[in-house]
Amino acid sequence: MTTSRSTYHHGELRQAVLAAALDVIATDGPGALSLRDLARRAGVSHAAPAHHFKDRTGLLTAIAAQGYALLAADLAGTARLRERGVRYVRFAVEHPAHFQVMFQPELLRADDPDLLAAKERASAELRAGVADLRDVPDARTAGIAAWSLAHGFATLLLTHNVDGALGDRDPEEYFRSLTGLLFSQQLTTEGE
Amino acid sequence: MTTSRSTYHHGELRQAVLAAALDVIATDGPGALSLRDLARRAGVSHAAPAHHFKDRTGLLTAIAAQGYALLAADLAGTARLRERGVRYVRFAVEHPAHFQVMFQPELLRADDPDLLAAKERASAELRAGVADLRDVPDARTAGIAAWSLAHGFATLLLTHNVDGALGDRDPEEYFRSLTGLLFSQQLTTEGE
DNA sequence: CGTGCAATCTTGTCACTGGCAAGATGTGGA
DNA sequence: TCCACATCTTGCCAGTGACAAGATTGCACG
């Protein structure tokens, strides 16, 4: 960041803008994003970022694509379904800006090739995780159930809706105990 | 909507702006919201909405508060946990704009009294739903699990991430079968 | 060793937005 | 009647995204 800057070209503007954007989004959400502000932070003119991302939507689409790529890589690290869920939650905690943007389609260019490719890779990893299940008649629905659980917990986590229940415990560990509760069918004793 | 309008006062501006805002948000997300656009739709001057909502954040906070009130009322309609989950999903489908805004804290005035009160009512209904469970050692964690499942499915639904798996089936019905899968412990036969 | 070309960045501009201040208009109560 | 208040209007300013046109730089190719 504190490199040359005496030259006309920035050299790493794309990365600089991306990093600054992630900072802003993680703190104040995508709505607080301003291309001109990002340009100021990078020490370039107000129109410089446009050359790398076309427009605001382009920047957010690039972030989402990067997010899906990161998520796919994270998920690929293990074969066990529950551990994949833990990694899904960890991804949301470690990359909150990516996570937010990935799941707000209105912010993105839906037909962007990079985005589609990265999303497909992450989706494939998600599906592969269900292969870990045995003797499940409807594996696809089971996969949606697992995804819903992890995604819901991650979302509630980032929106500070489980701060109280969490206390000072580690989110990942809490999610493990949470899945343990489900998988040990203690929830099956529903009343009525 | 097509009432008088010959008078200086609009009369129902607050409701008109709220309704228009919900339309815009449901279609293009909260980011597409423009107070001036809402004013134009209502046929009033650009500064008129500010008197009812103070500013953009005020409008979104009012929407979130209304959303929590609606959700609390919906959840109160049944005692069974699974049915409450179904209603949670139904709420998200029928009030997508409310749902989106409710879970984006950066858009809201966190200390707004109306918002806090409505959120507390919804939260109480959520907790009450867990009372339906029997013989569960950690009811609080079980509640978070149930909430995560419903919230995750609702979110994935609204972000078009389960369109393929859903086909032409009813979302609520699909969610029922999804919980059935979990509660019948068929997911417990995890490999490894 | 140039030289032309493409990528990168700058400057200038426009329409639009949110928010504020000051004034106009209508409403209801003392 | 008349005054206090809520509601709406007009006018304004700074900030923003997008676009166009031009300046600067690095690089491939002769």
GROMACS .gro file of C-alpha atoms (C1' of nucleotides) in nm:
model
  444
    1MET     CA    1   0.000   0.000   0.000
    2THR     CA    2   0.282   0.237   0.085
    3THR     CA    3   0.468   0.149  -0.231
    4SER     CA    4   0.595   0.386  -0.498
    5ARG     CA    5   0.290   0.600  -0.572
    6SER     CA    6   0.519   0.835  -0.754
    7THR     CA    7   0.428   0.666  -1.077
    8TYR     CA    8   0.127   0.746  -1.284
    9HIS     CA    9  -0.001   0.393  -1.257
   10HIS     CA   10  -0.107   0.255  -0.925
   11GLY     CA   11  -0.013  -0.098  -1.020
   12GLU     CA   12  -0.233  -0.285  -0.778
   13LEU     CA   13  -0.544  -0.073  -0.788
   14ARG     CA   14  -0.779  -0.362  -0.841
   15GLN     CA   15  -0.662  -0.541  -0.530
   16ALA     CA   16  -0.649  -0.218  -0.330
   17VAL     CA   17  -1.007  -0.130  -0.420
   18LEU     CA   18  -1.128  -0.482  -0.347
   19ALA     CA   19  -0.963  -0.481  -0.005
   20ALA     CA   20  -1.105  -0.141   0.085
   21ALA     CA   21  -1.448  -0.245  -0.036
   22LEU     CA   22  -1.444  -0.554   0.185
   23ASP     CA   23  -1.355  -0.336   0.481
   24VAL     CA   24  -1.643  -0.098   0.420
   25ILE     CA   25  -1.898  -0.374   0.356
   26ALA     CA   26  -1.797  -0.575   0.661
   27THR     CA   27  -1.844  -0.268   0.877
   28ASP     CA   28  -2.138  -0.080   0.727
   29GLY     CA   29  -2.288  -0.312   0.467
   30PRO     CA   30  -2.297  -0.294   0.086
   31GLY     CA   31  -2.519   0.012   0.096
   32ALA     CA   32  -2.238   0.219   0.242
   33LEU     CA   33  -2.013   0.140  -0.054
   34SER     CA   34  -1.900   0.443  -0.255
   35LEU     CA   35  -1.674   0.405  -0.556
   36ARG     CA   36  -1.547   0.759  -0.504
   37ASP     CA   37  -1.462   0.685  -0.144
   38LEU     CA   38  -1.272   0.373  -0.245
   39ALA     CA   39  -1.085   0.578  -0.505
   40ARG     CA   40  -0.987   0.832  -0.241
   41ARG     CA   41  -0.860   0.557  -0.010
   42ALA     CA   42  -0.644   0.420  -0.290
   43GLY     CA   43  -0.516   0.766  -0.373
   44VAL     CA   44  -0.643   0.768  -0.730
   45SER     CA   45  -0.895   0.977  -0.920
   46HIS     CA   46  -1.266   0.915  -0.880
   47ALA     CA   47  -1.304   0.739  -1.213
   48ALA     CA   48  -1.009   0.503  -1.183
   49PRO     CA   49  -1.193   0.209  -1.023
   50ALA     CA   50  -1.443   0.202  -1.307
   51HIS     CA   51  -1.176   0.080  -1.543
   52HIS     CA   52  -1.131  -0.237  -1.336
   53PHE     CA   53  -1.491  -0.307  -1.239
   54LYS     CA   54  -1.701  -0.118  -1.492
   55ASP     CA   55  -1.944   0.005  -1.226
   56ARG     CA   56  -2.070  -0.052  -0.872
   57THR     CA   57  -2.249  -0.372  -0.973
   58GLY     CA   58  -1.930  -0.493  -1.137
   59LEU     CA   59  -1.733  -0.446  -0.817
   60LEU     CA   60  -1.992  -0.631  -0.610
   61THR     CA   61  -2.009  -0.908  -0.867
   62ALA     CA   62  -1.631  -0.948  -0.850
   63ILE     CA   63  -1.655  -0.973  -0.471
   64ALA     CA   64  -1.927  -1.236  -0.492
   65ALA     CA   65  -1.730  -1.440  -0.744
   66GLN     CA   66  -1.423  -1.426  -0.523
   67GLY     CA   67  -1.641  -1.530  -0.230
   68TYR     CA   68  -1.775  -1.837  -0.407
   69ALA     CA   69  -1.422  -1.935  -0.508
   70LEU     CA   70  -1.301  -1.903  -0.149
   71LEU     CA   71  -1.600  -2.097  -0.018
   72ALA     CA   72  -1.547  -2.378  -0.269
   73ALA     CA   73  -1.183  -2.407  -0.165
   74ASP     CA   74  -1.276  -2.412   0.204
   75LEU     CA   75  -1.544  -2.679   0.160
   76ALA     CA   76  -1.314  -2.899  -0.045
   77GLY     CA   77  -1.089  -2.941   0.257
   78THR     CA   78  -1.297  -3.213   0.420
   79ALA     CA   79  -1.533  -3.494   0.326
   80ARG     CA   80  -1.755  -3.514   0.631
   81LEU     CA   81  -2.088  -3.337   0.601
   82ARG     CA   82  -2.092  -3.190   0.948
   83GLU     CA   83  -1.738  -3.061   0.913
   84ARG     CA   84  -1.841  -2.896   0.588
   85GLY     CA   85  -2.117  -2.723   0.776
   86VAL     CA   86  -1.865  -2.600   1.030
   87ARG     CA   87  -1.650  -2.467   0.749
   88TYR     CA   88  -1.949  -2.295   0.595
   89VAL     CA   89  -2.009  -2.114   0.922
   90ARG     CA   90  -1.640  -2.035   0.956
   91PHE     CA   91  -1.637  -1.887   0.606
   92ALA     CA   92  -1.922  -1.655   0.697
   93VAL     CA   93  -1.741  -1.542   1.012
   94GLU     CA   94  -1.406  -1.489   0.843
   95HIS     CA   95  -1.544  -1.335   0.524
   96PRO     CA   96  -1.858  -1.150   0.632
   97ALA     CA   97  -1.843  -0.901   0.346
   98HIS     CA   98  -1.819  -1.175   0.083
   99PHE     CA   99  -2.099  -1.369   0.250
  100GLN     CA  100  -2.336  -1.075   0.257
  101VAL     CA  101  -2.282  -0.983  -0.105
  102MET     CA  102  -2.304  -1.342  -0.229
  103PHE     CA  103  -2.659  -1.369  -0.103
  104GLN     CA  104  -2.803  -1.043  -0.230
  105PRO     CA  105  -2.877  -1.115  -0.597
  106GLU     CA  106  -3.011  -0.764  -0.660
  107LEU     CA  107  -2.659  -0.632  -0.613
  108LEU     CA  108  -2.503  -0.862  -0.871
  109ARG     CA  109  -2.478  -0.909  -1.245
  110ALA     CA  110  -2.643  -1.251  -1.253
  111ASP     CA  111  -2.507  -1.349  -1.593
  112ASP     CA  112  -2.143  -1.268  -1.522
  113PRO     CA  113  -1.930  -1.563  -1.647
  114ASP     CA  114  -1.680  -1.549  -1.359
  115LEU     CA  115  -1.960  -1.536  -1.104
  116LEU     CA  116  -2.143  -1.827  -1.264
  117ALA     CA  117  -1.831  -2.040  -1.282
  118ALA     CA  118  -1.730  -1.977  -0.921
  119LYS     CA  119  -2.085  -2.032  -0.798
  120GLU     CA  120  -2.103  -2.361  -0.985
  121ARG     CA  121  -1.780  -2.477  -0.822
  122ALA     CA  122  -1.913  -2.394  -0.475
  123SER     CA  123  -2.243  -2.557  -0.560
  124ALA     CA  124  -2.066  -2.874  -0.666
  125GLU     CA  125  -1.883  -2.884  -0.334
  126LEU     CA  126  -2.213  -2.842  -0.154
  127ARG     CA  127  -2.363  -3.133  -0.343
  128ALA     CA  128  -2.053  -3.347  -0.289
  129GLY     CA  129  -2.094  -3.302   0.085
  130VAL     CA  130  -2.425  -3.484   0.078
  131ALA     CA  131  -2.253  -3.789  -0.068
  132ASP     CA  132  -2.131  -3.843   0.284
  133LEU     CA  133  -2.483  -3.945   0.385
  134ARG     CA  134  -2.583  -4.311   0.373
  135ASP     CA  135  -2.923  -4.468   0.332
  136VAL     CA  136  -3.100  -4.141   0.278
  137PRO     CA  137  -3.387  -4.179   0.032
  138ASP     CA  138  -3.406  -3.815  -0.071
  139ALA     CA  139  -3.046  -3.702  -0.065
  140ARG     CA  140  -3.124  -3.381  -0.244
  141THR     CA  141  -3.374  -3.266   0.015
  142ALA     CA  142  -3.137  -3.373   0.290
  143GLY     CA  143  -2.872  -3.157   0.130
  144ILE     CA  144  -3.105  -2.859   0.126
  145ALA     CA  145  -3.181  -2.924   0.493
  146ALA     CA  146  -2.813  -2.928   0.584
  147TRP     CA  147  -2.746  -2.618   0.376
  148SER     CA  148  -3.041  -2.438   0.533
  149LEU     CA  149  -2.918  -2.517   0.881
  150ALA     CA  150  -2.565  -2.394   0.819
  151HIS     CA  151  -2.677  -2.094   0.618
  152GLY     CA  152  -2.939  -1.992   0.870
  153PHE     CA  153  -2.700  -2.016   1.162
  154ALA     CA  154  -2.436  -1.820   0.973
  155THR     CA  155  -2.685  -1.549   0.883
  156LEU     CA  156  -2.825  -1.518   1.234
  157LEU     CA  157  -2.468  -1.504   1.358
  158LEU     CA  158  -2.367  -1.216   1.131
  159THR     CA  159  -2.686  -1.023   1.207
  160HIS     CA  160  -2.618  -1.049   1.582
  161ASN     CA  161  -2.931  -1.252   1.646
  162VAL     CA  162  -2.763  -1.524   1.852
  163ASP     CA  163  -2.516  -1.317   2.050
  164GLY     CA  164  -2.705  -1.387   2.369
  165ALA     CA  165  -2.728  -1.763   2.326
  166LEU     CA  166  -2.367  -1.781   2.216
  167GLY     CA  167  -2.219  -1.602   2.514
  168ASP     CA  168  -1.843  -1.614   2.484
  169ARG     CA  169  -1.840  -1.953   2.316
  170ASP     CA  170  -1.679  -2.013   1.978
  171PRO     CA  171  -1.938  -2.000   1.697
  172GLU     CA  172  -1.799  -2.308   1.526
  173GLU     CA  173  -1.806  -2.510   1.846
  174TYR     CA  174  -2.160  -2.396   1.915
  175PHE     CA  175  -2.264  -2.503   1.567
  176ARG     CA  176  -2.110  -2.845   1.630
  177SER     CA  177  -2.317  -2.894   1.945
  178LEU     CA  178  -2.619  -2.765   1.758
  179THR     CA  179  -2.587  -3.028   1.485
  180GLY     CA  180  -2.518  -3.287   1.752
  181LEU     CA  181  -2.854  -3.206   1.902
  182LEU     CA  182  -3.026  -3.263   1.568
  183PHE     CA  183  -2.838  -3.573   1.465
  184SER     CA  184  -2.902  -3.743   1.797
  185GLN     CA  185  -3.274  -3.711   1.722
  186GLN     CA  186  -3.350  -3.544   2.051
  187LEU     CA  187  -3.564  -3.308   1.856
  188THR     CA  188  -3.790  -3.591   1.742
  189THR     CA  189  -3.985  -3.592   2.064
  190GLU     CA  190  -4.206  -3.316   1.947
  191GLY     CA  191  -4.515  -3.263   2.158
  192GLU     CA  192  -4.880  -3.291   2.061
  193MET     CA  193  -5.477   0.590  -0.381
  194THR     CA  194  -5.699   0.765  -0.632
  195THR     CA  195  -5.866   0.968  -0.361
  196SER     CA  196  -5.910   1.344  -0.346
  197ARG     CA  197  -5.560   1.476  -0.404
  198SER     CA  198  -5.714   1.814  -0.455
  199THR     CA  199  -5.639   1.900  -0.098
  200TYR     CA  200  -5.310   2.028   0.024
  201HIS     CA  201  -5.273   1.736   0.259
  202HIS     CA  202  -5.230   1.389   0.126
  203GLY     CA  203  -5.396   1.228   0.424
  204GLU     CA  204  -5.247   0.883   0.401
  205LEU     CA  205  -4.898   0.964   0.291
  206ARG     CA  206  -4.732   0.747   0.551
  207GLN     CA  207  -4.915   0.435   0.436
  208ALA     CA  208  -4.873   0.524   0.071
  209VAL     CA  209  -4.496   0.564   0.108
  210LEU     CA  210  -4.470   0.243   0.308
  211ALA     CA  211  -4.660   0.047   0.046
  212ALA     CA  212  -4.452   0.186  -0.240
  213ALA     CA  213  -4.133   0.118  -0.049
  214LEU     CA  214  -4.229  -0.246   0.004
  215ASP     CA  215  -4.291  -0.278  -0.369
  216VAL     CA  216  -3.952  -0.139  -0.460
  217ILE     CA  217  -3.764  -0.344  -0.200
  218ALA     CA  218  -3.937  -0.668  -0.292
  219THR     CA  219  -3.840  -0.616  -0.655
  220ASP     CA  220  -3.498  -0.451  -0.647
  221GLY     CA  221  -3.383  -0.466  -0.286
  222PRO     CA  222  -3.334  -0.195  -0.024
  223GLY     CA  223  -3.048  -0.043  -0.220
  224ALA     CA  224  -3.286   0.066  -0.493
  225LEU     CA  225  -3.494   0.265  -0.248
  226SER     CA  226  -3.515   0.637  -0.322
  227LEU     CA  227  -3.714   0.870  -0.100
  228ARG     CA  228  -3.761   1.108  -0.389
  229ASP     CA  229  -3.895   0.831  -0.608
  230LEU     CA  230  -4.142   0.730  -0.339
  231ALA     CA  231  -4.250   1.093  -0.309
  232ARG     CA  232  -4.310   1.110  -0.684
  233ARG     CA  233  -4.518   0.792  -0.672
  234ALA     CA  234  -4.733   0.937  -0.398
  235GLY     CA  235  -4.769   1.264  -0.587
  236VAL     CA  236  -4.610   1.479  -0.320
  237SER     CA  237  -4.301   1.695  -0.301
  238HIS     CA  238  -3.960   1.539  -0.250
  239ALA     CA  239  -3.934   1.639   0.114
  240ALA     CA  240  -4.278   1.525   0.225
  241PRO     CA  241  -4.183   1.168   0.328
  242ALA     CA  242  -3.916   1.302   0.561
  243HIS     CA  243  -4.180   1.440   0.791
  244HIS     CA  244  -4.317   1.091   0.854
  245PHE     CA  245  -3.994   0.893   0.866
  246LYS     CA  246  -3.724   1.149   0.938
  247ASP     CA  247  -3.485   0.993   0.685
  248ARG     CA  248  -3.410   0.680   0.483
  249THR     CA  249  -3.301   0.489   0.789
  250GLY     CA  250  -3.622   0.590   0.962
  251LEU     CA  251  -3.832   0.450   0.680
  252LEU     CA  252  -3.644   0.120   0.681
  253THR     CA  253  -3.667   0.101   1.059
  254ALA     CA  254  -4.044   0.148   1.039
  255ILE     CA  255  -4.062  -0.134   0.784
  256ALA     CA  256  -3.856  -0.364   1.004
  257ALA     CA  257  -4.071  -0.287   1.308
  258GLN     CA  258  -4.386  -0.358   1.109
  259GLY     CA  259  -4.226  -0.681   0.991
  260TYR     CA  260  -4.149  -0.802   1.342
  261ALA     CA  261  -4.504  -0.720   1.448
  262LEU     CA  262  -4.648  -0.917   1.157
  263LEU     CA  263  -4.416  -1.209   1.224
  264ALA     CA  264  -4.507  -1.218   1.592
  265ALA     CA  265  -4.876  -1.227   1.503
  266ASP     CA  266  -4.823  -1.506   1.248
  267LEU     CA  267  -4.620  -1.719   1.487
  268ALA     CA  268  -4.874  -1.678   1.765
  269GLY     CA  269  -5.129  -1.865   1.555
  270THR     CA  270  -5.005  -2.212   1.644
  271ALA     CA  271  -4.832  -2.395   1.927
  272ARG     CA  272  -4.651  -2.670   1.740
  273LEU     CA  273  -4.285  -2.603   1.672
  274ARG     CA  274  -4.281  -2.742   1.321
  275GLU     CA  275  -4.589  -2.545   1.224
  276ARG     CA  276  -4.423  -2.232   1.356
  277GLY     CA  277  -4.132  -2.307   1.127
  278VAL     CA  278  -4.372  -2.337   0.836
  279ARG     CA  279  -4.524  -2.003   0.927
  280TYR     CA  280  -4.180  -1.848   0.950
  281VAL     CA  281  -4.111  -1.960   0.594
  282ARG     CA  282  -4.454  -1.844   0.482
  283PHE     CA  283  -4.390  -1.503   0.633
  284ALA     CA  284  -4.068  -1.469   0.434
  285VAL     CA  285  -4.247  -1.565   0.112
  286GLU     CA  286  -4.544  -1.335   0.167
  287HIS     CA  287  -4.344  -1.041   0.304
  288PRO     CA  288  -4.008  -1.060   0.128
  289ALA     CA  289  -3.938  -0.688   0.164
  290HIS     CA  290  -4.000  -0.691   0.538
  291PHE     CA  291  -3.791  -1.005   0.577
  292GLN     CA  292  -3.494  -0.862   0.391
  293VAL     CA  293  -3.492  -0.537   0.585
  294MET     CA  294  -3.541  -0.706   0.924
  295PHE     CA  295  -3.215  -0.892   0.885
  296GLN     CA  296  -2.989  -0.612   0.766
  297PRO     CA  297  -2.900  -0.429   1.088
  298GLU     CA  298  -2.682  -0.173   0.906
  299LEU     CA  299  -2.997  -0.032   0.748
  300LEU     CA  300  -3.177   0.022   1.076
  301ARG     CA  301  -3.177   0.253   1.378
  302ALA     CA  302  -3.095  -0.017   1.632
  303ASP     CA  303  -3.220   0.180   1.932
  304ASP     CA  304  -3.560   0.271   1.790
  305PRO     CA  305  -3.822   0.201   2.061
  306ASP     CA  306  -4.088   0.070   1.822
  307LEU     CA  307  -3.837  -0.159   1.656
  308LEU     CA  308  -3.710  -0.293   1.987
  309ALA     CA  309  -4.060  -0.356   2.116
  310ALA     CA  310  -4.177  -0.538   1.804
  311LYS     CA  311  -3.858  -0.741   1.786
  312GLU     CA  312  -3.899  -0.843   2.148
  313ARG     CA  313  -4.253  -0.962   2.082
  314ALA     CA  314  -4.137  -1.173   1.786
  315SER     CA  315  -3.847  -1.303   1.988
  316ALA     CA  316  -4.081  -1.409   2.267
  317GLU     CA  317  -4.293  -1.603   2.017
  318LEU     CA  318  -3.981  -1.771   1.888
  319ARG     CA  319  -3.883  -1.878   2.238
  320ALA     CA  320  -4.236  -1.991   2.316
  321GLY     CA  321  -4.222  -2.227   2.021
  322VAL     CA  322  -3.943  -2.423   2.182
  323ALA     CA  323  -4.164  -2.495   2.480
  324ASP     CA  324  -4.328  -2.746   2.251
  325LEU     CA  325  -4.020  -2.965   2.279
  326ARG     CA  326  -4.008  -3.233   2.547
  327ASP     CA  327  -3.711  -3.393   2.716
  328VAL     CA  328  -3.458  -3.172   2.550
  329PRO     CA  329  -3.168  -3.095   2.781
  330ASP     CA  330  -3.056  -2.778   2.609
  331ALA     CA  331  -3.380  -2.621   2.492
  332ARG     CA  332  -3.214  -2.292   2.409
  333THR     CA  333  -2.969  -2.450   2.168
  334ALA     CA  334  -3.250  -2.657   2.020
  335GLY     CA  335  -3.441  -2.336   1.962
  336ILE     CA  336  -3.147  -2.182   1.783
  337ALA     CA  337  -3.124  -2.495   1.569
  338ALA     CA  338  -3.489  -2.476   1.471
  339TRP     CA  339  -3.464  -2.104   1.402
  340SER     CA  340  -3.150  -2.156   1.194
  341LEU     CA  341  -3.321  -2.421   0.985
  342ALA     CA  342  -3.628  -2.211   0.912
  343HIS     CA  343  -3.432  -1.891   0.862
  344GLY     CA  344  -3.177  -2.056   0.635
  345PHE     CA  345  -3.441  -2.216   0.418
  346ALA     CA  346  -3.634  -1.890   0.395
  347THR     CA  347  -3.323  -1.699   0.298
  348LEU     CA  348  -3.213  -1.951   0.036
  349LEU     CA  349  -3.567  -1.943  -0.096
  350LEU     CA  350  -3.576  -1.566  -0.139
  351THR     CA  351  -3.231  -1.559  -0.295
  352HIS     CA  352  -3.338  -1.817  -0.555
  353ASN     CA  353  -3.088  -2.073  -0.434
  354VAL     CA  354  -3.332  -2.363  -0.411
  355ASP     CA  355  -3.542  -2.301  -0.720
  356GLY     CA  356  -3.402  -2.612  -0.884
  357ALA     CA  357  -3.464  -2.846  -0.592
  358LEU     CA  358  -3.808  -2.700  -0.535
  359GLY     CA  359  -3.939  -2.746  -0.887
  360ASP     CA  360  -4.302  -2.647  -0.889
  361ARG     CA  361  -4.369  -2.766  -0.537
  362ASP     CA  362  -4.506  -2.540  -0.268
  363PRO     CA  363  -4.226  -2.396  -0.050
  364GLU     CA  364  -4.415  -2.458   0.271
  365GLU     CA  365  -4.485  -2.819   0.181
  366TYR     CA  366  -4.123  -2.870   0.085
  367PHE     CA  367  -4.014  -2.729   0.419
  368ARG     CA  368  -4.246  -2.973   0.595
  369SER     CA  369  -4.088  -3.269   0.421
  370LEU     CA  370  -3.749  -3.122   0.495
  371THR     CA  371  -3.813  -3.110   0.868
  372GLY     CA  372  -3.963  -3.456   0.848
  373LEU     CA  373  -3.635  -3.579   0.714
  374LEU     CA  374  -3.449  -3.432   1.009
  375PHE     CA  375  -3.690  -3.532   1.280
  376SER     CA  376  -3.700  -3.892   1.161
  377GLN     CA  377  -3.327  -3.906   1.229
  378GLN     CA  378  -3.247  -4.037   0.887
  379LEU     CA  379  -2.966  -3.788   0.883
  380THR     CA  380  -2.800  -3.955   1.179
  381THR     CA  381  -2.642  -4.226   0.966
  382GLU     CA  382  -2.356  -4.002   0.876
  383GLY     CA  383  -2.061  -4.181   0.723
  384GLU     CA  384  -1.710  -4.214   0.859
  385DC     C1'  385   1.621   0.132  -3.063
  386DG     C1'  386   1.215   0.355  -3.161
  387DT     C1'  387   0.717   0.344  -3.238
  388DG     C1'  388   0.260   0.256  -3.228
  389DC     C1'  389  -0.097   0.037  -2.950
  390DA     C1'  390  -0.355  -0.094  -2.557
  391DA     C1'  391  -0.407  -0.058  -2.073
  392DT     C1'  392  -0.438   0.250  -1.705
  393DC     C1'  393  -0.544   0.669  -1.493
  394DT     C1'  394  -0.725   1.185  -1.497
  395DT     C1'  395  -1.034   1.563  -1.571
  396DG     C1'  396  -1.474   1.740  -1.661
  397DT     C1'  397  -1.955   1.701  -1.670
  398DC     C1'  398  -2.451   1.563  -1.591
  399DA     C1'  399  -2.851   1.388  -1.364
  400DC     C1'  400  -2.986   1.219  -0.939
  401DT     C1'  401  -3.000   1.159  -0.437
  402DG     C1'  402  -3.038   1.258   0.082
  403DG     C1'  403  -3.073   1.595   0.407
  404DC     C1'  404  -3.149   2.048   0.586
  405DA     C1'  405  -3.373   2.514   0.636
  406DA     C1'  406  -3.738   2.826   0.569
  407DG     C1'  407  -4.182   2.913   0.428
  408DA     C1'  408  -4.678   2.795   0.288
  409DT     C1'  409  -5.110   2.560   0.389
  410DG     C1'  410  -5.453   2.327   0.629
  411DT     C1'  411  -5.659   2.144   1.099
  412DG     C1'  412  -5.828   2.136   1.543
  413DG     C1'  413  -5.879   2.315   1.996
  414DA     C1'  414  -5.917   2.710   2.342
  415DT     C1'  415  -6.201   3.394   1.615
  416DC     C1'  416  -5.740   3.290   1.652
  417DC     C1'  417  -5.350   3.048   1.766
  418DA     C1'  418  -5.059   2.628   1.792
  419DC     C1'  419  -4.937   2.244   1.549
  420DA     C1'  420  -4.901   1.895   1.192
  421DT     C1'  421  -4.833   1.848   0.723
  422DC     C1'  422  -4.657   1.962   0.290
  423DT     C1'  423  -4.363   2.276  -0.047
  424DT     C1'  424  -3.970   2.520  -0.230
  425DG     C1'  425  -3.498   2.601  -0.250
  426DC     C1'  426  -3.054   2.470  -0.170
  427DC     C1'  427  -2.598   2.209  -0.100
  428DA     C1'  428  -2.272   1.837  -0.092
  429DG     C1'  429  -2.199   1.379  -0.244
  430DT     C1'  430  -2.258   1.002  -0.583
  431DG     C1'  431  -2.257   0.695  -1.021
  432DA     C1'  432  -2.194   0.699  -1.487
  433DC     C1'  433  -2.012   0.856  -1.906
  434DA     C1'  434  -1.694   1.095  -2.244
  435DA     C1'  435  -1.260   1.270  -2.381
  436DG     C1'  436  -0.792   1.326  -2.300
  437DA     C1'  437  -0.326   1.233  -2.067
  438DT     C1'  438   0.028   0.900  -1.930
  439DT     C1'  439   0.261   0.474  -1.924
  440DG     C1'  440   0.425   0.012  -2.033
  441DC     C1'  441   0.489  -0.331  -2.385
  442DA     C1'  442   0.503  -0.596  -2.807
  443DC     C1'  443   0.678  -0.580  -3.243
  444DG     C1'  444   0.935  -0.411  -3.619
   0.00000   0.00000   0.00000
